[in-house]
Amino acid sequence: MQWLAVALGGALGAMGRFGLTTWLFPVMGTRFPLGTLVANVLGCLLVGLAFVLIVDKGLVAPEYRPFVITGFLGALTTFSTFSLDALLLWQNGAPTVAVVYSLVTLLSCLLAVVVSVYFSRMFF
């Protein structure tokens, strides 16, 4: 049953990432992968919240962890897409943008998890 939960969560997360990147593409086009950045930061915020609610506080049944964290959030956030976006920026003559994008992504995602865990522990 856990395999099914991961598969269903993954399908929903992948559709969410696709929707975000499609929706945000007109903002920056190929100049900056805004959709991937937003998906990663949002996913990091949500994984912090999910961790506190499921693992830390036990307010959500542990049976939901494979669906939410492994499936949905695992597919919503994707290091492979982030890495490809950074490489393409670099190869297309924008090495400074590639480095800025990489640093902004890594730092904002880490900060998103820290903030999410902190506030989730405060409120739940």
Short mmCIF file of the C-alpha atoms (twelve columns), coordinates in Angstrom:
data_MODEL
# 
_entry.id   MODEL 
# 
loop_
_atom_site.group_PDB 
_atom_site.id 
_atom_site.type_symbol 
_atom_site.label_atom_id 
_atom_site.label_alt_id 
_atom_site.label_comp_id 
_atom_site.label_asym_id 
_atom_site.label_seq_id 
_atom_site.Cartn_x 
_atom_site.Cartn_y 
_atom_site.Cartn_z 
_atom_site.pdbx_PDB_model_num 
ATOM 1   C CA . MET A 1   0.000  0.000  0.000   1 
ATOM 2   C CA . GLN A 2   2.919  2.352  0.668   1 
ATOM 3   C CA . TRP A 3   4.077  1.934  -2.940  1 
ATOM 4   C CA . LEU A 4   0.686  3.102  -4.137  1 
ATOM 5   C CA . ALA A 5   0.756  6.065  -1.749  1 
ATOM 6   C CA . VAL A 6   4.203  7.112  -3.026  1 
ATOM 7   C CA . ALA A 7   3.113  6.683  -6.657  1 
ATOM 8   C CA . LEU A 8   -0.079 8.708  -6.208  1 
ATOM 9   C CA . GLY A 9   1.706  11.422 -4.234  1 
ATOM 10  C CA . GLY A 10  4.466  11.508 -6.840  1 
ATOM 11  C CA . ALA A 11  1.997  11.908 -9.675  1 
ATOM 12  C CA . LEU A 12  0.292  14.806 -7.898  1 
ATOM 13  C CA . GLY A 13  3.617  16.435 -7.000  1 
ATOM 14  C CA . ALA A 14  4.908  16.156 -10.565 1 
ATOM 15  C CA . MET A 15  1.695  17.702 -11.889 1 
ATOM 16  C CA . GLY A 16  2.065  20.485 -9.327  1 
ATOM 17  C CA . ARG A 17  5.632  21.200 -10.448 1 
ATOM 18  C CA . PHE A 18  4.583  21.152 -14.092 1 
ATOM 19  C CA . GLY A 19  1.731  23.543 -13.315 1 
ATOM 20  C CA . LEU A 20  3.992  25.938 -11.429 1 
ATOM 21  C CA . THR A 21  6.668  26.020 -14.096 1 
ATOM 22  C CA . THR A 22  4.066  26.465 -16.849 1 
ATOM 23  C CA . TRP A 23  2.328  29.231 -14.921 1 
ATOM 24  C CA . LEU A 24  5.556  31.090 -14.050 1 
ATOM 25  C CA . PHE A 25  7.416  30.614 -17.348 1 
ATOM 26  C CA . PRO A 26  6.067  33.835 -18.923 1 
ATOM 27  C CA . VAL A 27  7.566  35.867 -16.061 1 
ATOM 28  C CA . MET A 28  11.228 35.158 -16.859 1 
ATOM 29  C CA . GLY A 29  11.197 32.856 -19.892 1 
ATOM 30  C CA . THR A 30  14.504 31.043 -20.311 1 
ATOM 31  C CA . ARG A 31  16.476 33.827 -18.588 1 
ATOM 32  C CA . PHE A 32  15.846 32.390 -15.109 1 
ATOM 33  C CA . PRO A 33  14.122 29.117 -14.108 1 
ATOM 34  C CA . LEU A 34  11.668 30.775 -11.722 1 
ATOM 35  C CA . GLY A 35  9.188  27.888 -11.735 1 
ATOM 36  C CA . THR A 36  11.796 25.376 -10.566 1 
ATOM 37  C CA . LEU A 37  13.003 27.774 -7.876  1 
ATOM 38  C CA . VAL A 38  9.457  28.376 -6.595  1 
ATOM 39  C CA . ALA A 39  8.667  24.644 -6.623  1 
ATOM 40  C CA . ASN A 40  11.828 23.879 -4.648  1 
ATOM 41  C CA . VAL A 41  11.307 26.627 -2.051  1 
ATOM 42  C CA . LEU A 42  7.604  25.832 -1.667  1 
ATOM 43  C CA . GLY A 43  8.425  22.142 -1.350  1 
ATOM 44  C CA . CYS A 44  11.017 22.912 1.313   1 
ATOM 45  C CA . LEU A 45  8.502  24.975 3.270   1 
ATOM 46  C CA . LEU A 46  5.972  22.175 3.024   1 
ATOM 47  C CA . VAL A 47  8.453  19.434 3.957   1 
ATOM 48  C CA . GLY A 48  9.300  21.323 7.151   1 
ATOM 49  C CA . LEU A 49  5.621  21.583 8.023   1 
ATOM 50  C CA . ALA A 50  4.949  17.945 7.115   1 
ATOM 51  C CA . PHE A 51  7.924  16.769 9.156   1 
ATOM 52  C CA . VAL A 52  6.708  18.581 12.259  1 
ATOM 53  C CA . LEU A 53  3.075  17.507 11.846  1 
ATOM 54  C CA . ILE A 54  3.822  13.862 11.033  1 
ATOM 55  C CA . VAL A 55  7.126  13.000 12.710  1 
ATOM 56  C CA . ASP A 56  7.761  15.596 15.407  1 
ATOM 57  C CA . LYS A 57  4.280  16.172 16.856  1 
ATOM 58  C CA . GLY A 58  2.373  13.157 15.580  1 
ATOM 59  C CA . LEU A 59  -0.631 15.320 14.670  1 
ATOM 60  C CA . VAL A 60  -0.947 13.544 11.324  1 
ATOM 61  C CA . ALA A 61  -0.864 9.758  11.136  1 
ATOM 62  C CA . PRO A 62  2.567  8.371  10.167  1 
ATOM 63  C CA . GLU A 63  0.899  6.403  7.369   1 
ATOM 64  C CA . TYR A 64  0.673  9.693  5.417   1 
ATOM 65  C CA . ARG A 65  4.449  10.206 5.372   1 
ATOM 66  C CA . PRO A 66  5.130  8.126  2.207   1 
ATOM 67  C CA . PHE A 67  2.345  9.932  0.326   1 
ATOM 68  C CA . VAL A 68  3.189  13.462 1.459   1 
ATOM 69  C CA . ILE A 69  6.962  13.566 1.964   1 
ATOM 70  C CA . THR A 70  8.327  10.856 -0.311  1 
ATOM 71  C CA . GLY A 71  5.683  11.008 -3.044  1 
ATOM 72  C CA . PHE A 72  4.173  14.482 -3.338  1 
ATOM 73  C CA . LEU A 73  7.038  16.620 -2.065  1 
ATOM 74  C CA . GLY A 74  9.686  14.355 -3.581  1 
ATOM 75  C CA . ALA A 75  8.159  14.915 -7.016  1 
ATOM 76  C CA . LEU A 76  7.298  18.586 -6.478  1 
ATOM 77  C CA . THR A 77  10.882 19.458 -5.628  1 
ATOM 78  C CA . THR A 78  13.528 18.145 -7.911  1 
ATOM 79  C CA . PHE A 79  17.246 18.546 -7.693  1 
ATOM 80  C CA . SER A 80  17.697 17.085 -11.155 1 
ATOM 81  C CA . THR A 81  15.645 19.832 -12.823 1 
ATOM 82  C CA . PHE A 82  17.435 22.475 -10.751 1 
ATOM 83  C CA . SER A 83  20.812 21.072 -11.807 1 
ATOM 84  C CA . LEU A 84  19.852 20.963 -15.485 1 
ATOM 85  C CA . ASP A 85  18.524 24.537 -15.333 1 
ATOM 86  C CA . ALA A 86  21.813 25.729 -13.804 1 
ATOM 87  C CA . LEU A 87  23.874 23.863 -16.400 1 
ATOM 88  C CA . LEU A 88  21.805 25.248 -19.284 1 
ATOM 89  C CA . LEU A 89  22.174 28.797 -17.968 1 
ATOM 90  C CA . TRP A 90  25.934 28.270 -17.787 1 
ATOM 91  C CA . GLN A 91  26.176 26.698 -21.238 1 
ATOM 92  C CA . ASN A 92  23.999 29.411 -22.781 1 
ATOM 93  C CA . GLY A 93  26.462 32.117 -21.793 1 
ATOM 94  C CA . ALA A 94  25.050 33.174 -18.434 1 
ATOM 95  C CA . PRO A 95  27.521 31.727 -15.902 1 
ATOM 96  C CA . THR A 96  26.873 34.517 -13.398 1 
ATOM 97  C CA . VAL A 97  23.118 33.885 -13.517 1 
ATOM 98  C CA . ALA A 98  23.802 30.136 -13.142 1 
ATOM 99  C CA . VAL A 99  25.856 30.716 -9.994  1 
ATOM 100 C CA . VAL A 100 23.350 33.209 -8.559  1 
ATOM 101 C CA . TYR A 101 20.483 30.814 -9.302  1 
ATOM 102 C CA . SER A 102 22.333 27.937 -7.638  1 
ATOM 103 C CA . LEU A 103 23.146 29.956 -4.522  1 
ATOM 104 C CA . VAL A 104 19.662 31.471 -4.268  1 
ATOM 105 C CA . THR A 105 18.069 28.039 -4.658  1 
ATOM 106 C CA . LEU A 106 20.264 26.304 -2.097  1 
ATOM 107 C CA . LEU A 107 20.108 29.077 0.498   1 
ATOM 108 C CA . SER A 108 16.401 29.830 0.120   1 
ATOM 109 C CA . CYS A 109 15.444 26.144 0.248   1 
ATOM 110 C CA . LEU A 110 17.522 25.584 3.374   1 
ATOM 111 C CA . LEU A 111 16.034 28.720 4.934   1 
ATOM 112 C CA . ALA A 112 12.530 27.572 3.947   1 
ATOM 113 C CA . VAL A 113 12.983 24.267 5.803   1 
ATOM 114 C CA . VAL A 114 14.441 26.010 8.874   1 
ATOM 115 C CA . VAL A 115 11.635 28.609 8.996   1 
ATOM 116 C CA . SER A 116 8.956  26.011 8.381   1 
ATOM 117 C CA . VAL A 117 10.201 23.682 11.119  1 
ATOM 118 C CA . TYR A 118 10.590 26.583 13.557  1 
ATOM 119 C CA . PHE A 119 7.093  27.998 13.031  1 
ATOM 120 C CA . SER A 120 5.447  24.590 12.802  1 
ATOM 121 C CA . ARG A 121 6.916  23.654 16.164  1 
ATOM 122 C CA . MET A 122 5.639  26.947 17.578  1 
ATOM 123 C CA . PHE A 123 2.071  26.552 16.345  1 
ATOM 124 C CA . PHE A 124 1.521  22.794 16.504  1 
# 
